[in-house]
Amino acid sequence: MPTPLARLRDDAARTARLAAPLAAGHLSHGLVGFIDTVVAGHHGTATLASVSVGAALFWLPMLAPMGTLMALPPSVSQLDGGGGRAEIGPLFRQALWLAALLGVLLFGLMTLLPLALGPMGIAPDIAPGATAFLHAIRWGIPGFTLYLAMRYLSDGLHWSMPTMLLGFGGLLLLAPAGYVLTNGLFGLPELGAAGVGIASALMFWLQAIAFAVYLWRARRFADLGLFARWDRPHGDTLRTLLRTGLPIGVTVTMEGGLFAATALLIGRLGEVPAAAHQIALSVASLCFMVPFGLAEATTVRVGHALGRGDREGVRRAAFAGFALALATQAGSALLMLLGHQAIASLYTTDPAVIALAGSLLLYAALFQFPDGIQVVSAGALRGLKDTRVPMWLAALAYWGIGMPVGAGLGLALGWGARGMWLGLSAGLTVAAVLLCRRFLRSSLRIPMQAPGPSGTVTDAA
């Protein structure tokens, strides 16, 4: 009989194999903004400013549908683990309806959002370009949400390679298309910020079409009949997905909103703190892609074990995620501790910005461990379909603790950007403690027999 350490190594290896392509896929999404910024920067300062504002206003609302559709992987993995594969196809077709609805709603939001640029205080010379970017990229939103539904289906069935391949494949299109459309090469009109938005929209749709063709033709999914028939929207199934997914969407948006609000508050302190914050946030965000991938892999493995009625399998899958997160976050923290100044100097030559950004990376190193634990804990809870109470716990941690501490230290006591980053550390640490404790308690309430396709652990006291 294998020892507990041997079982942990085996579980960690399984999670790592599933998580690696997921983390790479998230990294590819992060690089979309990087490529858009580089293309815009080469066109001109005004274009760069417009795309920066437009991208910030685009990606924060997009966290809501991304989180909501995260209800699909645990649902699919539980069906797969519980012998309900025949139900996966109908569930997937309902998820496509939900994705289409979310895409239409976000399209409407991006149509109206430019009206708020003036009241938000955006400079008059930036607003037209930001409006052009948002009005261009909005056409790709339904493609992006449909892509997410297909991606989460594949992830829930322990097959994450398409996520990585299509993610980086899209970048190979985005960079040249964005450059051509932005600068007006080959006889095309020079579109500026709108060109960057059009290229991103094209990439979203091509990724969705490519994923659909893959799912239709791949033998791995042939028995599921994903596109075997046309199903009308089914209210009960959509409501079930929303009951699980909406709290996830709110939670993800609250965490993203904490960092966005921090950026706005630091922006009031001047150009140097704002630039230093952006550099440190860029580095921390790229490092976060690894535990985020681990969290999604943990969701799938926990959901699969729950479908089997395997309580110990649920806990082993989560503990493997925790162990891997601690290991990878140790690497991130060490990188920031030893190379903070060198990393900051890659972004700018301004000595003042380098000095402050380097010091902020030291604060970022402080929250690497709690950040890894909180995101894997949230992923494990999603695998149990336990999302409502974690939403409130996250709200308390991020906005009841993190934001007041950051604003108090950074603004009231005059600690500046460093105080704001201590607030981020406080919020993430509290979230790690609360969410990890929630999982440990919820997982003990799992019945040992198979609960069936609809079996979940939700809102346990």
Short mmCIF file of C-alpha atoms in Angstrom, two decimals:
data_model
loop_
_atom_site.label_atom_id
_atom_site.label_comp_id
_atom_site.label_asym_id
_atom_site.label_seq_id
_atom_site.Cartn_x
_atom_site.Cartn_y
_atom_site.Cartn_z
CA MET A 1 0.00 0.00 0.00
CA PRO A 2 1.50 3.38 -0.96
CA THR A 3 2.59 5.68 1.84
CA PRO A 4 0.85 9.07 2.37
CA LEU A 5 3.93 10.82 0.95
CA ALA A 6 3.88 8.61 -2.16
CA ARG A 7 0.16 9.33 -2.65
CA LEU A 8 0.82 13.06 -2.29
CA ARG A 9 3.56 12.88 -4.93
CA ASP A 10 1.24 11.00 -7.28
CA ASP A 11 -1.61 13.47 -6.74
CA ALA A 12 0.75 16.42 -7.17
CA ALA A 13 2.06 14.97 -10.44
CA ARG A 14 -1.48 14.54 -11.79
CA THR A 15 -2.42 18.07 -10.80
CA ALA A 16 0.77 19.49 -12.32
CA ARG A 17 0.15 17.73 -15.66
CA LEU A 18 -3.35 19.19 -15.81
CA ALA A 19 -2.35 22.62 -14.51
CA ALA A 20 0.63 23.32 -16.77
CA PRO A 21 -1.40 23.91 -19.97
CA LEU A 22 -4.02 25.83 -17.96
CA ALA A 23 -1.40 28.17 -16.54
CA ALA A 24 0.04 28.62 -20.03
CA GLY A 25 -3.44 29.42 -21.34
CA HIS A 26 -3.91 32.08 -18.66
CA LEU A 27 -0.50 33.46 -19.50
CA SER A 28 -1.58 33.78 -23.13
CA HIS A 29 -4.61 35.83 -22.01
CA GLY A 30 -2.31 38.05 -19.98
CA LEU A 31 -0.08 38.52 -23.00
CA VAL A 32 -3.04 39.82 -25.04
CA GLY A 33 -2.89 43.03 -23.03
CA PHE A 34 0.90 43.09 -23.29
CA ILE A 35 0.82 42.78 -27.10
CA ASP A 36 -1.93 45.38 -27.40
CA THR A 37 0.19 47.75 -25.29
CA VAL A 38 3.35 47.17 -27.35
CA VAL A 39 1.55 47.63 -30.68
CA ALA A 40 -0.15 50.79 -29.45
CA GLY A 41 3.09 52.14 -27.99
CA HIS A 42 4.87 51.79 -31.31
CA HIS A 43 2.09 53.77 -32.99
CA GLY A 44 2.27 56.71 -30.61
CA THR A 45 1.85 57.97 -27.07
CA ALA A 46 -1.78 59.01 -27.62
CA THR A 47 -2.65 55.56 -28.97
CA LEU A 48 -0.90 53.91 -26.03
CA ALA A 49 -2.83 56.04 -23.53
CA SER A 50 -6.13 55.32 -25.28
CA VAL A 51 -5.55 51.56 -25.42
CA SER A 52 -4.38 51.48 -21.79
CA VAL A 53 -7.59 53.13 -20.61
CA GLY A 54 -9.76 51.09 -22.95
CA ALA A 55 -8.13 47.79 -21.98
CA ALA A 56 -8.60 48.50 -18.27
CA LEU A 57 -12.28 49.26 -18.84
CA PHE A 58 -12.64 46.13 -20.99
CA TRP A 59 -10.96 43.44 -18.88
CA LEU A 60 -12.42 44.27 -15.46
CA PRO A 61 -16.07 43.69 -16.54
CA MET A 62 -14.96 40.59 -18.47
CA LEU A 63 -13.99 38.96 -15.17
CA ALA A 64 -17.70 38.53 -14.41
CA PRO A 65 -18.55 36.19 -17.34
CA MET A 66 -15.19 34.45 -16.98
CA GLY A 67 -16.01 33.65 -13.37
CA THR A 68 -19.65 32.78 -14.05
CA LEU A 69 -18.73 30.23 -16.71
CA MET A 70 -16.30 28.63 -14.24
CA ALA A 71 -19.39 26.76 -13.01
CA LEU A 72 -18.93 24.41 -15.97
CA PRO A 73 -15.68 22.56 -15.04
CA PRO A 74 -16.89 21.26 -11.64
CA SER A 75 -20.28 20.32 -13.12
CA VAL A 76 -18.65 18.43 -16.00
CA SER A 77 -16.02 16.76 -13.81
CA GLN A 78 -18.66 15.58 -11.32
CA LEU A 79 -20.74 14.08 -14.12
CA ASP A 80 -17.64 12.42 -15.56
CA GLY A 81 -16.56 11.03 -12.19
CA GLY A 82 -20.07 9.88 -11.28
CA GLY A 83 -20.77 7.97 -14.50
CA GLY A 84 -22.99 10.67 -16.01
CA ARG A 85 -21.13 11.32 -19.26
CA ALA A 86 -24.39 11.10 -21.23
CA GLU A 87 -25.53 14.29 -19.47
CA ILE A 88 -22.44 16.30 -20.37
CA GLY A 89 -23.53 17.10 -23.95
CA PRO A 90 -26.91 18.61 -22.95
CA LEU A 91 -25.23 20.57 -20.14
CA PHE A 92 -22.63 21.91 -22.57
CA ARG A 93 -25.28 23.10 -25.02
CA GLN A 94 -26.98 25.02 -22.20
CA ALA A 95 -23.63 26.51 -21.25
CA LEU A 96 -23.32 27.78 -24.82
CA TRP A 97 -26.65 29.56 -24.42
CA LEU A 98 -25.42 31.11 -21.17
CA ALA A 99 -22.16 32.16 -22.83
CA ALA A 100 -24.05 33.75 -25.73
CA LEU A 101 -26.32 35.65 -23.31
CA LEU A 102 -23.35 36.92 -21.31
CA GLY A 103 -21.63 37.93 -24.55
CA VAL A 104 -24.63 39.97 -25.67
CA LEU A 105 -24.92 41.67 -22.27
CA LEU A 106 -21.22 42.58 -22.26
CA PHE A 107 -21.52 43.83 -25.86
CA GLY A 108 -24.22 46.23 -24.68
CA LEU A 109 -22.10 47.33 -21.73
CA MET A 110 -19.11 48.10 -23.97
CA THR A 111 -21.41 50.07 -26.27
CA LEU A 112 -22.53 52.31 -23.40
CA LEU A 113 -19.31 52.42 -21.35
CA PRO A 114 -17.64 55.20 -23.41
CA LEU A 115 -20.41 57.53 -22.21
CA ALA A 116 -18.84 57.33 -18.75
CA LEU A 117 -15.35 58.40 -19.86
CA GLY A 118 -16.10 62.10 -19.40
CA PRO A 119 -17.65 61.78 -15.90
CA MET A 120 -14.72 59.51 -14.92
CA GLY A 121 -12.33 62.37 -15.64
CA ILE A 122 -10.60 60.76 -18.62
CA ALA A 123 -8.65 63.43 -20.54
CA PRO A 124 -10.46 64.73 -23.66
CA ASP A 125 -7.55 63.82 -25.92
CA ILE A 126 -7.64 60.17 -24.72
CA ALA A 127 -11.41 59.57 -24.73
CA PRO A 128 -11.92 59.33 -28.54
CA GLY A 129 -9.22 56.67 -28.93
CA ALA A 130 -10.47 54.71 -25.91
CA THR A 131 -13.99 54.85 -27.34
CA ALA A 132 -12.76 53.58 -30.72
CA PHE A 133 -10.92 50.71 -29.00
CA LEU A 134 -13.95 49.66 -26.94
CA HIS A 135 -16.36 49.90 -29.88
CA ALA A 136 -14.01 47.75 -31.97
CA ILE A 137 -13.18 45.04 -29.44
CA ARG A 138 -16.83 44.63 -28.35
CA TRP A 139 -17.56 42.69 -31.56
CA GLY A 140 -15.31 39.91 -30.31
CA ILE A 141 -16.96 39.54 -26.90
CA PRO A 142 -19.55 36.87 -27.90
CA GLY A 143 -16.75 34.88 -29.52
CA PHE A 144 -14.69 35.15 -26.33
CA THR A 145 -17.51 33.97 -24.06
CA LEU A 146 -18.32 31.04 -26.38
CA TYR A 147 -14.62 30.16 -26.39
CA LEU A 148 -14.65 30.16 -22.58
CA ALA A 149 -17.57 27.70 -22.51
CA MET A 150 -15.73 25.31 -24.83
CA ARG A 151 -12.49 25.73 -22.95
CA TYR A 152 -14.11 25.02 -19.58
CA LEU A 153 -15.79 21.91 -20.98
CA SER A 154 -12.44 20.56 -22.15
CA ASP A 155 -10.75 21.52 -18.88
CA GLY A 156 -13.48 19.78 -16.87
CA LEU A 157 -12.73 16.56 -18.76
CA HIS A 158 -9.04 16.69 -17.78
CA TRP A 159 -7.91 17.80 -21.25
CA SER A 160 -6.31 21.24 -21.09
CA MET A 161 -3.88 21.08 -24.02
CA PRO A 162 -6.25 22.92 -26.45
CA THR A 163 -6.40 25.83 -24.00
CA MET A 164 -2.65 26.32 -24.27
CA LEU A 165 -2.34 25.72 -28.01
CA LEU A 166 -5.24 27.97 -29.02
CA GLY A 167 -4.19 30.61 -26.50
CA PHE A 168 -0.72 31.02 -27.92
CA GLY A 169 -1.97 30.40 -31.47
CA GLY A 170 -4.20 33.44 -31.08
CA LEU A 171 -1.22 35.56 -30.09
CA LEU A 172 0.51 34.63 -33.35
CA LEU A 173 -2.44 36.25 -35.16
CA LEU A 174 -2.90 39.20 -32.81
CA ALA A 175 0.59 40.70 -33.08
CA PRO A 176 0.86 41.04 -36.88
CA ALA A 177 -2.83 41.82 -37.41
CA GLY A 178 -2.76 44.51 -34.74
CA TYR A 179 0.37 46.09 -36.18
CA VAL A 180 -1.00 46.13 -39.73
CA LEU A 181 -4.42 47.55 -38.78
CA THR A 182 -3.06 50.09 -36.31
CA ASN A 183 -0.45 51.50 -38.67
CA GLY A 184 -2.38 51.11 -41.95
CA LEU A 185 0.02 48.88 -43.87
CA PHE A 186 -0.58 47.18 -47.26
CA GLY A 187 -2.96 49.89 -48.41
CA LEU A 188 -5.30 49.58 -45.41
CA PRO A 189 -6.42 52.70 -43.53
CA GLU A 190 -4.50 53.68 -40.42
CA LEU A 191 -6.93 52.88 -37.59
CA GLY A 192 -4.86 53.61 -34.48
CA ALA A 193 -6.48 52.35 -31.27
CA ALA A 194 -9.44 50.95 -33.22
CA GLY A 195 -7.02 48.70 -35.13
CA VAL A 196 -5.83 47.12 -31.89
CA GLY A 197 -9.46 46.45 -30.90
CA ILE A 198 -10.35 44.95 -34.28
CA ALA A 199 -7.34 42.60 -34.18
CA SER A 200 -8.32 41.41 -30.68
CA ALA A 201 -11.93 40.83 -31.77
CA LEU A 202 -10.78 38.80 -34.79
CA MET A 203 -8.56 36.70 -32.55
CA PHE A 204 -11.44 35.94 -30.15
CA TRP A 205 -13.71 34.73 -32.95
CA LEU A 206 -11.03 32.64 -34.66
CA GLN A 207 -10.17 30.97 -31.35
CA ALA A 208 -13.85 30.15 -30.78
CA ILE A 209 -14.30 28.74 -34.29
CA ALA A 210 -11.12 26.67 -34.02
CA PHE A 211 -12.19 25.24 -30.65
CA ALA A 212 -15.65 24.36 -32.00
CA VAL A 213 -14.13 22.51 -34.97
CA TYR A 214 -11.78 20.66 -32.64
CA LEU A 215 -14.58 19.56 -30.28
CA TRP A 216 -16.71 18.48 -33.25
CA ARG A 217 -14.01 16.32 -34.82
CA ALA A 218 -11.93 15.04 -31.87
CA ARG A 219 -12.39 11.36 -31.01
CA ARG A 220 -11.85 12.18 -27.35
CA PHE A 221 -15.27 13.90 -27.27
CA ALA A 222 -17.12 11.77 -29.85
CA ASP A 223 -19.24 9.85 -27.31
CA LEU A 224 -20.55 13.08 -25.77
CA GLY A 225 -22.51 14.21 -28.85
CA LEU A 226 -21.69 17.84 -28.10
CA PHE A 227 -23.17 19.13 -31.36
CA ALA A 228 -25.46 16.17 -32.08
CA ARG A 229 -28.66 18.20 -31.86
CA TRP A 230 -30.11 21.64 -31.28
CA ASP A 231 -31.40 22.27 -27.76
CA ARG A 232 -33.52 25.20 -26.72
CA PRO A 233 -32.60 27.10 -23.56
CA HIS A 234 -33.60 25.08 -20.50
CA GLY A 235 -34.49 27.34 -17.60
CA ASP A 236 -33.73 24.95 -14.75
CA THR A 237 -30.28 24.04 -16.11
CA LEU A 238 -29.39 27.67 -16.76
CA ARG A 239 -30.51 28.62 -13.25
CA THR A 240 -28.38 25.82 -11.80
CA LEU A 241 -25.33 27.05 -13.69
CA LEU A 242 -26.01 30.61 -12.58
CA ARG A 243 -26.48 29.60 -8.92
CA THR A 244 -23.01 28.12 -8.97
CA GLY A 245 -21.37 30.53 -11.40
CA LEU A 246 -22.63 33.98 -10.41
CA PRO A 247 -21.00 33.91 -6.96
CA ILE A 248 -17.73 32.87 -8.66
CA GLY A 249 -18.08 35.76 -11.10
CA VAL A 250 -18.74 38.20 -8.26
CA THR A 251 -15.77 36.85 -6.27
CA VAL A 252 -13.34 37.10 -9.19
CA THR A 253 -14.59 40.60 -10.01
CA MET A 254 -14.22 41.72 -6.39
CA GLU A 255 -10.60 40.58 -6.31
CA GLY A 256 -9.88 42.27 -9.64
CA GLY A 257 -11.76 45.33 -8.43
CA LEU A 258 -9.54 45.53 -5.34
CA PHE A 259 -6.44 45.82 -7.52
CA ALA A 260 -8.18 48.25 -9.88
CA ALA A 261 -9.31 50.49 -7.01
CA THR A 262 -5.80 50.36 -5.55
CA ALA A 263 -4.43 51.53 -8.89
CA LEU A 264 -6.86 54.44 -8.96
CA LEU A 265 -5.96 55.50 -5.42
CA ILE A 266 -2.23 55.25 -6.11
CA GLY A 267 -2.79 57.27 -9.28
CA ARG A 268 -3.76 60.19 -7.06
CA LEU A 269 -0.24 60.15 -5.58
CA GLY A 270 1.52 61.14 -8.81
CA GLU A 271 3.18 59.74 -11.91
CA VAL A 272 6.06 57.92 -10.19
CA PRO A 273 3.87 55.91 -7.75
CA ALA A 274 1.40 55.13 -10.54
CA ALA A 275 4.14 53.89 -12.88
CA ALA A 276 5.85 51.90 -10.13
CA HIS A 277 2.54 50.29 -9.16
CA GLN A 278 1.86 49.30 -12.76
CA ILE A 279 5.27 47.63 -13.05
CA ALA A 280 4.90 45.70 -9.79
CA LEU A 281 1.35 44.70 -10.67
CA SER A 282 2.45 43.46 -14.09
CA VAL A 283 5.07 41.19 -12.52
CA ALA A 284 2.73 39.94 -9.79
CA SER A 285 -0.02 39.25 -12.34
CA LEU A 286 2.27 37.13 -14.52
CA CYS A 287 3.42 35.16 -11.46
CA PHE A 288 -0.24 34.64 -10.48
CA MET A 289 -0.95 32.71 -13.68
CA VAL A 290 0.73 29.60 -12.23
CA PRO A 291 -1.38 29.25 -9.04
CA PHE A 292 -4.45 30.26 -11.06
CA GLY A 293 -3.81 27.29 -13.34
CA LEU A 294 -3.27 25.08 -10.28
CA ALA A 295 -6.58 26.31 -8.87
CA GLU A 296 -8.46 25.33 -12.04
CA ALA A 297 -6.78 21.91 -12.06
CA THR A 298 -7.75 21.49 -8.41
CA THR A 299 -11.35 22.37 -9.25
CA VAL A 300 -11.48 19.61 -11.85
CA ARG A 301 -9.79 16.97 -9.70
CA VAL A 302 -11.91 17.79 -6.64
CA GLY A 303 -15.09 17.69 -8.71
CA HIS A 304 -14.14 14.35 -10.26
CA ALA A 305 -13.43 12.84 -6.83
CA LEU A 306 -16.72 14.23 -5.49
CA GLY A 307 -18.56 12.59 -8.39
CA ARG A 308 -17.04 9.27 -7.28
CA GLY A 309 -18.10 9.90 -3.68
CA ASP A 310 -14.42 9.77 -2.67
CA ARG A 311 -14.00 12.08 0.32
CA GLU A 312 -10.34 11.25 0.78
CA GLY A 313 -9.76 11.76 -2.94
CA VAL A 314 -11.30 15.23 -2.64
CA ARG A 315 -8.98 16.20 0.18
CA ARG A 316 -5.91 14.65 -1.45
CA ALA A 317 -6.58 16.58 -4.66
CA ALA A 318 -6.81 19.83 -2.68
CA PHE A 319 -3.71 19.13 -0.60
CA ALA A 320 -1.77 18.39 -3.79
CA GLY A 321 -2.86 21.80 -5.10
CA PHE A 322 -1.76 23.46 -1.86
CA ALA A 323 1.64 21.75 -1.96
CA LEU A 324 2.27 22.75 -5.57
CA ALA A 325 1.11 26.33 -4.90
CA LEU A 326 3.50 26.66 -1.96
CA ALA A 327 6.35 25.35 -4.09
CA THR A 328 5.70 27.59 -7.09
CA GLN A 329 4.98 30.64 -4.93
CA ALA A 330 8.27 30.09 -3.11
CA GLY A 331 9.97 30.43 -6.49
CA SER A 332 8.04 33.62 -7.28
CA ALA A 333 8.81 35.13 -3.87
CA LEU A 334 12.50 34.27 -4.20
CA LEU A 335 12.63 35.84 -7.66
CA MET A 336 11.12 39.06 -6.35
CA LEU A 337 13.33 39.16 -3.26
CA LEU A 338 16.57 38.63 -5.14
CA GLY A 339 15.81 40.38 -8.43
CA HIS A 340 13.40 43.19 -7.59
CA GLN A 341 15.62 46.00 -8.83
CA ALA A 342 16.71 44.16 -11.98
CA ILE A 343 13.11 43.26 -12.82
CA ALA A 344 11.95 46.86 -12.40
CA SER A 345 14.75 48.11 -14.63
CA LEU A 346 13.43 45.96 -17.49
CA TYR A 347 10.37 48.23 -17.67
CA THR A 348 11.87 51.71 -17.36
CA THR A 349 15.08 53.73 -17.10
CA ASP A 350 13.65 56.24 -14.59
CA PRO A 351 15.68 55.80 -11.36
CA ALA A 352 12.83 56.98 -9.12
CA VAL A 353 10.34 54.57 -10.68
CA ILE A 354 12.86 51.69 -10.54
CA ALA A 355 13.51 52.31 -6.84
CA LEU A 356 9.83 52.44 -5.87
CA ALA A 357 8.79 49.55 -8.13
CA GLY A 358 11.61 47.45 -6.71
CA SER A 359 10.42 48.11 -3.17
CA LEU A 360 6.81 47.27 -4.14
CA LEU A 361 8.01 43.92 -5.50
CA LEU A 362 9.33 43.19 -2.00
CA TYR A 363 5.80 43.72 -0.70
CA ALA A 364 4.49 41.52 -3.52
CA ALA A 365 6.86 38.80 -2.33
CA LEU A 366 5.11 38.95 1.06
CA PHE A 367 1.74 37.89 -0.35
CA GLN A 368 2.91 35.16 -2.72
CA PHE A 369 2.14 32.37 -0.24
CA PRO A 370 -1.30 33.64 0.90
CA ASP A 371 -2.18 34.45 -2.71
CA GLY A 372 -1.43 30.87 -3.75
CA ILE A 373 -3.37 29.38 -0.83
CA GLN A 374 -6.44 31.58 -1.33
CA VAL A 375 -6.75 30.91 -5.06
CA VAL A 376 -6.29 27.12 -4.68
CA SER A 377 -8.76 27.11 -1.77
CA ALA A 378 -11.28 28.92 -3.95
CA GLY A 379 -10.64 26.40 -6.72
CA ALA A 380 -11.17 23.46 -4.36
CA LEU A 381 -14.44 25.01 -3.13
CA ARG A 382 -15.59 25.44 -6.73
CA GLY A 383 -14.97 21.72 -7.19
CA LEU A 384 -17.48 21.15 -4.38
CA LYS A 385 -19.82 23.71 -6.01
CA ASP A 386 -19.53 25.61 -2.73
CA THR A 387 -19.50 29.19 -4.02
CA ARG A 388 -22.04 31.35 -2.19
CA VAL A 389 -20.45 31.55 1.26
CA PRO A 390 -16.92 31.86 -0.22
CA MET A 391 -18.21 34.90 -2.12
CA TRP A 392 -19.06 36.63 1.17
CA LEU A 393 -15.80 35.54 2.75
CA ALA A 394 -13.90 37.04 -0.18
CA ALA A 395 -15.91 40.27 0.09
CA LEU A 396 -14.97 40.53 3.77
CA ALA A 397 -11.30 39.84 3.10
CA TYR A 398 -10.84 42.09 0.07
CA TRP A 399 -13.14 45.00 0.82
CA GLY A 400 -13.67 44.71 4.58
CA ILE A 401 -9.97 44.26 5.38
CA GLY A 402 -7.72 44.82 2.36
CA MET A 403 -9.09 48.10 1.07
CA PRO A 404 -9.54 49.86 4.46
CA VAL A 405 -6.06 48.79 5.59
CA GLY A 406 -4.50 49.90 2.31
CA ALA A 407 -6.32 53.23 2.20
CA GLY A 408 -5.61 53.87 5.87
CA LEU A 409 -1.90 53.16 5.62
CA GLY A 410 -1.35 54.57 2.15
CA LEU A 411 -3.44 57.73 2.27
CA ALA A 412 -4.41 58.54 5.87
CA LEU A 413 -0.99 57.75 7.39
CA GLY A 414 0.96 58.87 4.33
CA TRP A 415 2.74 55.58 3.60
CA GLY A 416 1.92 55.99 -0.09
CA ALA A 417 2.03 53.10 -2.52
CA ARG A 418 3.82 50.89 0.01
CA GLY A 419 0.89 51.23 2.40
CA MET A 420 -1.57 50.33 -0.33
CA TRP A 421 0.40 47.19 -1.11
CA LEU A 422 0.40 46.22 2.56
CA GLY A 423 -3.38 46.46 2.30
CA LEU A 424 -3.32 44.02 -0.61
CA SER A 425 -1.21 41.65 1.48
CA ALA A 426 -3.63 41.90 4.40
CA GLY A 427 -6.67 41.20 2.23
CA LEU A 428 -5.09 38.19 0.50
CA THR A 429 -3.87 36.76 3.82
CA VAL A 430 -7.32 36.96 5.40
CA ALA A 431 -8.85 35.43 2.27
CA ALA A 432 -6.35 32.55 2.44
CA VAL A 433 -7.23 31.78 6.06
CA LEU A 434 -11.01 32.02 5.60
CA LEU A 435 -11.24 30.09 2.33
CA CYS A 436 -8.84 27.34 3.39
CA ARG A 437 -10.77 26.88 6.64
CA ARG A 438 -14.02 26.79 4.66
CA PHE A 439 -12.72 24.01 2.43
CA LEU A 440 -11.42 21.92 5.31
CA ARG A 441 -14.83 22.08 7.03
CA SER A 442 -16.90 21.56 3.88
CA SER A 443 -14.87 18.59 2.67
CA LEU A 444 -15.49 16.74 5.94
CA ARG A 445 -19.24 16.84 5.24
CA ILE A 446 -19.00 14.91 1.98
CA PRO A 447 -20.97 11.64 2.11
CA MET A 448 -18.82 8.62 1.44
CA GLN A 449 -21.24 7.14 -1.10
CA ALA A 450 -21.46 8.55 -4.64
CA PRO A 451 -23.84 11.55 -4.52
CA GLY A 452 -24.86 11.30 -8.19
CA PRO A 453 -24.63 13.94 -10.89
CA SER A 454 -26.31 16.63 -8.83
CA GLY A 455 -24.54 15.90 -5.56
CA THR A 456 -22.85 18.96 -4.14
CA VAL A 457 -21.65 20.43 -0.89
CA THR A 458 -23.04 23.91 -0.65
CA ASP A 459 -23.37 26.44 2.13
CA ALA A 460 -22.39 24.08 4.92
CA ALA A 461 -22.34 25.85 8.23
#
